[in-house]
mmCIF file of C-alpha atoms in Angstrom:
data_model
loop_
_atom_site.group_PDB
_atom_site.id
_atom_site.type_symbol
_atom_site.label_atom_id
_atom_site.label_comp_id
_atom_site.label_asym_id
_atom_site.label_seq_id
_atom_site.Cartn_x
_atom_site.Cartn_y
_atom_site.Cartn_z
ATOM 1 C CA UNK X 1 -19.633 33.760 55.419
ATOM 2 C CA UNK X 2 -17.776 33.975 58.718
ATOM 3 C CA UNK X 3 -18.560 37.070 60.707
ATOM 4 C CA UNK X 4 -15.691 36.308 63.125
ATOM 5 C CA UNK X 5 -12.976 36.338 60.458
ATOM 6 C CA UNK X 6 -10.499 39.101 61.226
ATOM 7 C CA UNK X 7 -12.148 39.776 64.604
ATOM 8 C CA UNK X 8 -10.922 36.771 66.567
ATOM 9 C CA UNK X 9 -9.512 38.961 69.359
ATOM 10 C CA UNK X 10 -12.833 40.733 69.976
ATOM 11 C CA UNK X 11 -14.821 39.287 72.863
ATOM 12 C CA UNK X 12 -17.707 37.215 71.532
ATOM 13 C CA UNK X 13 -20.251 38.112 74.203
ATOM 14 C CA UNK X 14 -23.926 37.366 73.407
ATOM 15 C CA UNK X 15 -26.399 40.219 73.954
ATOM 16 C CA UNK X 16 -29.173 38.100 75.396
ATOM 17 C CA UNK X 17 -30.608 40.916 77.519
ATOM 18 C CA UNK X 18 -32.179 42.611 74.496
ATOM 19 C CA UNK X 19 -34.071 39.786 72.827
ATOM 20 C CA UNK X 20 -36.037 40.761 69.758
ATOM 21 C CA UNK X 21 -38.117 39.431 66.881
ATOM 22 C CA UNK X 22 -36.031 39.791 63.739
ATOM 23 C CA UNK X 23 -36.858 39.262 60.083
ATOM 24 C CA UNK X 24 -33.999 38.376 57.738
ATOM 25 C CA UNK X 25 -34.861 38.970 54.082
ATOM 26 C CA UNK X 26 -32.615 36.884 51.853
ATOM 27 C CA UNK X 27 -31.370 33.323 52.189
ATOM 28 C CA UNK X 28 -27.895 33.531 50.694
ATOM 29 C CA UNK X 29 -24.784 32.971 52.828
ATOM 30 C CA UNK X 30 -24.972 36.479 54.341
ATOM 31 C CA UNK X 31 -28.606 36.093 55.374
ATOM 32 C CA UNK X 32 -28.066 32.579 56.692
ATOM 33 C CA UNK X 33 -24.986 33.529 58.705
ATOM 34 C CA UNK X 34 -26.723 36.619 60.118
ATOM 35 C CA UNK X 35 -29.761 34.557 61.113
ATOM 36 C CA UNK X 36 -27.474 31.985 62.749
ATOM 37 C CA UNK X 37 -25.636 34.579 64.826
ATOM 38 C CA UNK X 38 -28.839 36.332 65.892
ATOM 39 C CA UNK X 39 -30.453 33.045 66.925
ATOM 40 C CA UNK X 40 -27.355 32.111 68.909
ATOM 41 C CA UNK X 41 -27.762 35.396 70.789
ATOM 42 C CA UNK X 42 -31.272 34.308 71.787
ATOM 43 C CA UNK X 43 -33.347 36.359 69.361
ATOM 44 C CA UNK X 44 -36.437 34.999 67.616
ATOM 45 C CA UNK X 45 -35.500 34.879 63.934
ATOM 46 C CA UNK X 46 -37.351 34.061 60.753
ATOM 47 C CA UNK X 47 -35.705 34.013 57.363
ATOM 48 C CA UNK X 48 -37.411 34.589 54.023
ATOM 49 C CA UNK X 49 -35.958 33.402 50.705
ATOM 50 C CA UNK X 50 -37.623 34.149 47.383
ATOM 51 C CA UNK X 51 -36.116 31.041 45.747
ATOM 52 C CA UNK X 52 -37.092 27.436 46.270
ATOM 53 C CA UNK X 53 -33.875 26.668 48.197
ATOM 54 C CA UNK X 54 -31.531 28.541 50.474
ATOM 55 C CA UNK X 55 -28.166 29.628 49.126
ATOM 56 C CA UNK X 56 -28.974 32.240 46.489
ATOM 57 C CA UNK X 57 -26.310 32.851 43.855
ATOM 58 C CA UNK X 58 -23.844 31.003 46.073
ATOM 59 C CA UNK X 59 -25.785 27.789 45.431
ATOM 60 C CA UNK X 60 -25.450 28.409 41.691
ATOM 61 C CA UNK X 61 -21.699 28.822 42.159
ATOM 62 C CA UNK X 62 -21.618 25.614 44.208
ATOM 63 C CA UNK X 63 -22.720 23.736 41.101
ATOM 64 C CA UNK X 64 -19.663 24.863 39.134
ATOM 65 C CA UNK X 65 -16.518 22.802 38.743
ATOM 66 C CA UNK X 66 -14.447 25.540 40.361
ATOM 67 C CA UNK X 67 -16.293 25.462 43.696
ATOM 68 C CA UNK X 68 -17.141 21.888 44.788
ATOM 69 C CA UNK X 69 -16.534 22.778 48.447
ATOM 70 C CA UNK X 70 -19.215 25.474 48.536
ATOM 71 C CA UNK X 71 -21.932 22.881 49.183
ATOM 72 C CA UNK X 72 -20.286 21.996 52.491
ATOM 73 C CA UNK X 73 -20.853 25.493 53.823
ATOM 74 C CA UNK X 74 -24.488 25.558 52.682
ATOM 75 C CA UNK X 75 -25.161 22.176 54.286
ATOM 76 C CA UNK X 76 -23.607 23.356 57.551
ATOM 77 C CA UNK X 77 -25.537 26.631 57.604
ATOM 78 C CA UNK X 78 -28.838 24.879 56.906
ATOM 79 C CA UNK X 79 -28.120 22.466 59.733
ATOM 80 C CA UNK X 80 -27.325 25.322 62.101
ATOM 81 C CA UNK X 81 -30.538 27.183 61.266
ATOM 82 C CA UNK X 82 -32.514 24.024 61.987
ATOM 83 C CA UNK X 83 -30.635 23.397 65.243
ATOM 84 C CA UNK X 84 -31.218 26.953 66.438
ATOM 85 C CA UNK X 85 -34.911 27.016 65.584
ATOM 86 C CA UNK X 86 -34.794 29.698 62.893
ATOM 87 C CA UNK X 87 -38.090 29.682 61.019
ATOM 88 C CA UNK X 88 -37.286 29.458 57.304
ATOM 89 C CA UNK X 89 -39.735 30.279 54.518
ATOM 90 C CA UNK X 90 -38.679 29.582 50.915
ATOM 91 C CA UNK X 91 -40.468 30.890 47.819
ATOM 92 C CA UNK X 92 -41.519 33.818 49.995
ATOM 93 C CA UNK X 93 -40.810 37.366 48.799
ATOM 94 C CA UNK X 94 -41.009 40.407 51.036
ATOM 95 C CA UNK X 95 -44.505 41.852 50.569
ATOM 96 C CA UNK X 96 -47.005 43.990 52.464
ATOM 97 C CA UNK X 97 -48.246 41.004 54.463
ATOM 98 C CA UNK X 98 -44.724 40.219 55.630
ATOM 99 C CA UNK X 99 -43.983 43.830 56.519
ATOM 100 C CA UNK X 100 -47.220 44.125 58.487
ATOM 101 C CA UNK X 101 -45.903 41.674 61.079
ATOM 102 C CA UNK X 102 -44.481 42.912 64.369
ATOM 103 C CA UNK X 103 -40.780 42.511 63.796
ATOM 104 C CA UNK X 104 -38.433 44.601 65.931
ATOM 105 C CA UNK X 105 -35.797 44.721 63.193
ATOM 106 C CA UNK X 106 -35.382 43.802 59.537
ATOM 107 C CA UNK X 107 -32.100 42.605 58.058
ATOM 108 C CA UNK X 108 -31.896 43.116 54.296
ATOM 109 C CA UNK X 109 -29.626 40.456 52.794
ATOM 110 C CA UNK X 110 -31.054 40.219 49.292
ATOM 111 C CA UNK X 111 -27.681 40.007 47.568
ATOM 112 C CA UNK X 112 -27.006 41.090 44.017
ATOM 113 C CA UNK X 113 -28.395 40.654 40.530
ATOM 114 C CA UNK X 114 -26.680 40.818 37.174
ATOM 115 C CA UNK X 115 -26.191 44.325 35.857
ATOM 116 C CA UNK X 116 -28.835 45.292 33.292
ATOM 117 C CA UNK X 117 -26.876 45.248 30.041
ATOM 118 C CA UNK X 118 -29.833 46.083 27.787
ATOM 119 C CA UNK X 119 -28.386 49.413 26.728
ATOM 120 C CA UNK X 120 -24.947 47.882 26.202
ATOM 121 C CA UNK X 121 -25.956 45.017 23.932
ATOM 122 C CA UNK X 122 -24.415 45.228 20.459
ATOM 123 C CA UNK X 123 -26.372 45.417 17.223
ATOM 124 C CA UNK X 124 -27.952 42.111 16.302
ATOM 125 C CA UNK X 125 -28.361 40.896 19.887
ATOM 126 C CA UNK X 126 -32.037 40.269 19.174
ATOM 127 C CA UNK X 127 -31.048 37.372 16.923
ATOM 128 C CA UNK X 128 -29.760 35.392 19.910
ATOM 129 C CA UNK X 129 -31.246 33.897 23.018
ATOM 130 C CA UNK X 130 -29.655 36.141 25.650
ATOM 131 C CA UNK X 131 -29.239 35.410 29.365
ATOM 132 C CA UNK X 132 -27.356 36.823 32.310
ATOM 133 C CA UNK X 133 -24.926 34.108 33.390
ATOM 134 C CA UNK X 134 -26.772 33.684 36.708
ATOM 135 C CA UNK X 135 -30.115 33.310 34.964
ATOM 136 C CA UNK X 136 -28.604 30.739 32.603
ATOM 137 C CA UNK X 137 -27.259 28.654 35.480
ATOM 138 C CA UNK X 138 -30.591 28.838 37.294
ATOM 139 C CA UNK X 139 -32.455 27.459 34.261
ATOM 140 C CA UNK X 140 -30.275 24.361 34.176
ATOM 141 C CA UNK X 141 -30.124 24.557 30.386
ATOM 142 C CA UNK X 142 -27.364 22.986 28.305
ATOM 143 C CA UNK X 143 -25.993 24.075 24.920
ATOM 144 C CA UNK X 144 -23.573 22.616 22.406
ATOM 145 C CA UNK X 145 -22.129 26.088 21.781
ATOM 146 C CA UNK X 146 -22.276 29.450 23.548
ATOM 147 C CA UNK X 147 -20.820 32.936 23.443
ATOM 148 C CA UNK X 148 -19.907 34.460 26.811
ATOM 149 C CA UNK X 149 -19.580 38.240 26.848
ATOM 150 C CA UNK X 150 -17.431 39.246 29.817
ATOM 151 C CA UNK X 151 -14.194 37.735 31.138
ATOM 152 C CA UNK X 152 -14.733 38.688 34.777
ATOM 153 C CA UNK X 153 -14.831 36.184 37.648
ATOM 154 C CA UNK X 154 -18.322 34.934 36.842
ATOM 155 C CA UNK X 155 -17.794 34.705 33.093
ATOM 156 C CA UNK X 156 -14.567 32.746 33.550
ATOM 157 C CA UNK X 157 -16.058 30.333 36.104
ATOM 158 C CA UNK X 158 -19.068 29.641 33.883
ATOM 159 C CA UNK X 159 -16.874 29.226 30.792
ATOM 160 C CA UNK X 160 -14.702 26.709 32.646
ATOM 161 C CA UNK X 161 -17.714 24.733 33.818
ATOM 162 C CA UNK X 162 -19.471 24.682 30.440
ATOM 163 C CA UNK X 163 -16.320 23.630 28.598
ATOM 164 C CA UNK X 164 -15.842 20.797 31.092
ATOM 165 C CA UNK X 165 -19.391 19.569 30.449
ATOM 166 C CA UNK X 166 -18.967 19.516 26.673
ATOM 167 C CA UNK X 167 -19.930 22.990 25.463
ATOM 168 C CA UNK X 168 -17.821 24.768 22.864
ATOM 169 C CA UNK X 169 -17.227 28.257 24.294
ATOM 170 C CA UNK X 170 -16.211 31.584 22.803
ATOM 171 C CA UNK X 171 -15.273 33.973 25.624
ATOM 172 C CA UNK X 172 -14.955 37.656 24.692
ATOM 173 C CA UNK X 173 -14.070 40.311 27.258
ATOM 174 C CA UNK X 174 -12.924 43.897 27.515
ATOM 175 C CA UNK X 175 -10.570 42.759 30.283
ATOM 176 C CA UNK X 176 -6.893 42.417 29.419
ATOM 177 C CA UNK X 177 -6.551 39.286 31.583
ATOM 178 C CA UNK X 178 -8.968 36.593 32.710
ATOM 179 C CA UNK X 179 -10.832 37.420 35.925
ATOM 180 C CA UNK X 180 -8.577 40.352 36.864
ATOM 181 C CA UNK X 181 -10.539 41.031 40.068
ATOM 182 C CA UNK X 182 -9.706 37.576 41.471
ATOM 183 C CA UNK X 183 -6.547 36.700 43.391
ATOM 184 C CA UNK X 184 -3.986 34.486 41.674
ATOM 185 C CA UNK X 185 -4.372 31.571 44.078
ATOM 186 C CA UNK X 186 -8.106 31.440 43.502
ATOM 187 C CA UNK X 187 -7.728 30.945 39.758
ATOM 188 C CA UNK X 188 -4.442 29.043 39.675
ATOM 189 C CA UNK X 189 -6.178 25.940 38.276
ATOM 190 C CA UNK X 190 -9.082 27.475 36.395
ATOM 191 C CA UNK X 191 -7.233 29.897 34.110
ATOM 192 C CA UNK X 192 -4.627 27.464 32.718
ATOM 193 C CA UNK X 193 -7.336 24.850 32.253
ATOM 194 C CA UNK X 194 -9.447 27.329 30.312
ATOM 195 C CA UNK X 195 -6.575 28.700 28.248
ATOM 196 C CA UNK X 196 -5.523 25.238 27.082
ATOM 197 C CA UNK X 197 -8.971 23.722 26.554
ATOM 198 C CA UNK X 198 -9.421 22.755 22.875
ATOM 199 C CA UNK X 199 -13.109 23.751 22.902
ATOM 200 C CA UNK X 200 -12.539 27.281 24.244
ATOM 201 C CA UNK X 201 -11.601 30.382 22.280
ATOM 202 C CA UNK X 202 -10.634 33.448 24.331
ATOM 203 C CA UNK X 203 -10.513 36.990 22.951
ATOM 204 C CA UNK X 204 -9.460 39.658 25.465
ATOM 205 C CA UNK X 205 -9.091 43.437 25.349
ATOM 206 C CA UNK X 206 -11.934 43.317 22.845
ATOM 207 C CA UNK X 207 -15.259 45.005 22.169
ATOM 208 C CA UNK X 208 -18.278 43.217 20.746
ATOM 209 C CA UNK X 209 -19.612 45.443 17.956
ATOM 210 C CA UNK X 210 -22.166 43.269 16.186
ATOM 211 C CA UNK X 211 -23.870 39.903 16.431
ATOM 212 C CA UNK X 212 -25.333 37.564 13.891
ATOM 213 C CA UNK X 213 -27.039 34.259 14.526
ATOM 214 C CA UNK X 214 -23.842 32.199 14.367
ATOM 215 C CA UNK X 215 -20.971 34.676 14.528
ATOM 216 C CA UNK X 216 -19.782 37.805 16.328
ATOM 217 C CA UNK X 217 -17.883 40.874 15.167
ATOM 218 C CA UNK X 218 -15.228 42.075 17.569
ATOM 219 C CA UNK X 219 -12.898 45.056 17.678
ATOM 220 C CA UNK X 220 -9.444 44.576 19.152
ATOM 221 C CA UNK X 221 -6.068 46.239 18.634
ATOM 222 C CA UNK X 222 -7.685 48.744 16.285
ATOM 223 C CA UNK X 223 -9.056 46.139 13.889
ATOM 224 C CA UNK X 224 -12.406 44.393 13.494
ATOM 225 C CA UNK X 225 -13.108 40.830 12.469
ATOM 226 C CA UNK X 226 -15.885 38.255 12.450
ATOM 227 C CA UNK X 227 -15.412 34.977 14.316
ATOM 228 C CA UNK X 228 -17.684 31.957 14.506
ATOM 229 C CA UNK X 229 -19.640 31.899 17.769
ATOM 230 C CA UNK X 230 -22.980 30.070 17.578
ATOM 231 C CA UNK X 231 -25.346 29.407 20.456
ATOM 232 C CA UNK X 232 -26.906 31.596 23.161
ATOM 233 C CA UNK X 233 -25.306 34.813 24.373
ATOM 234 C CA UNK X 234 -24.445 34.686 28.085
ATOM 235 C CA UNK X 235 -23.822 38.116 29.563
ATOM 236 C CA UNK X 236 -21.377 38.633 32.432
ATOM 237 C CA UNK X 237 -21.116 42.380 32.962
ATOM 238 C CA UNK X 238 -20.949 42.598 36.724
ATOM 239 C CA UNK X 239 -23.573 42.756 39.442
ATOM 240 C CA UNK X 240 -25.491 45.414 41.366
ATOM 241 C CA UNK X 241 -27.232 45.253 44.754
ATOM 242 C CA UNK X 242 -30.791 43.920 44.691
ATOM 243 C CA UNK X 243 -32.577 46.743 46.530
ATOM 244 C CA UNK X 244 -36.142 46.075 45.369
ATOM 245 C CA UNK X 245 -37.433 45.600 48.909
ATOM 246 C CA UNK X 246 -35.256 48.133 50.689
ATOM 247 C CA UNK X 247 -37.558 51.154 50.423
ATOM 248 C CA UNK X 248 -40.562 49.144 51.617
ATOM 249 C CA UNK X 249 -38.563 47.892 54.606
ATOM 250 C CA UNK X 250 -37.409 51.397 55.486
ATOM 251 C CA UNK X 251 -40.990 52.695 55.345
ATOM 252 C CA UNK X 252 -41.981 50.028 57.836
ATOM 253 C CA UNK X 253 -39.760 51.756 60.469
ATOM 254 C CA UNK X 254 -39.274 48.778 62.837
ATOM 255 C CA UNK X 255 -38.359 49.594 66.427
ATOM 256 C CA UNK X 256 -34.704 48.601 66.098
ATOM 257 C CA UNK X 257 -34.286 49.716 62.516
ATOM 258 C CA UNK X 258 -33.383 48.175 59.155
#
């Protein structure tokens, strides 16, 4: 989000002598910040975003209770792109028509998507409406109850938000602690709030072995048991880079590369 962070002592000299036409594919924070910096250096930049608004998954996170300040960054970046004359196209995927244009360089900033957990889903998963946590947030749906499978950063943040808005949550994860990949200061409010919420049940160091329509069978500490867990199944099993357009961009072979 801030390309200068950690490099404050490096001279920030624009490279205006080599102006170019640059396509940035992806309108999340990385794509927006890259487009901003390139435009400041005098390049002609256009940015394509497949969604209806800029921000990507970061905008989804900005809607959660844990991250109310995220919207400030998105508002600032959008204002900067407008000020600098970056041409922004939303609801515009990278396709053959886009790649046929005469861009000198392509920046791929398409972010990540939820890991495909199809082969990992336990028996009985077909009885539930099942969503990746990002997909669930994007739909804007609400539920009285839900089962979240995965106690990583995303699963914990979504559990905290849903519980705050009135959903009864069962959170089951193979992790031994909540959001182990996140620094303590980042979750200093969220974790205690989640652990003490009366509408949240947390089961860690556990494996989901079977699902029924309103309950889940889990294995932990060498034993198995059924617990009540109605509602949709929200999957939080990590993310992988979204590289769908990368090969097509590389085949294009722009003058200054991809």
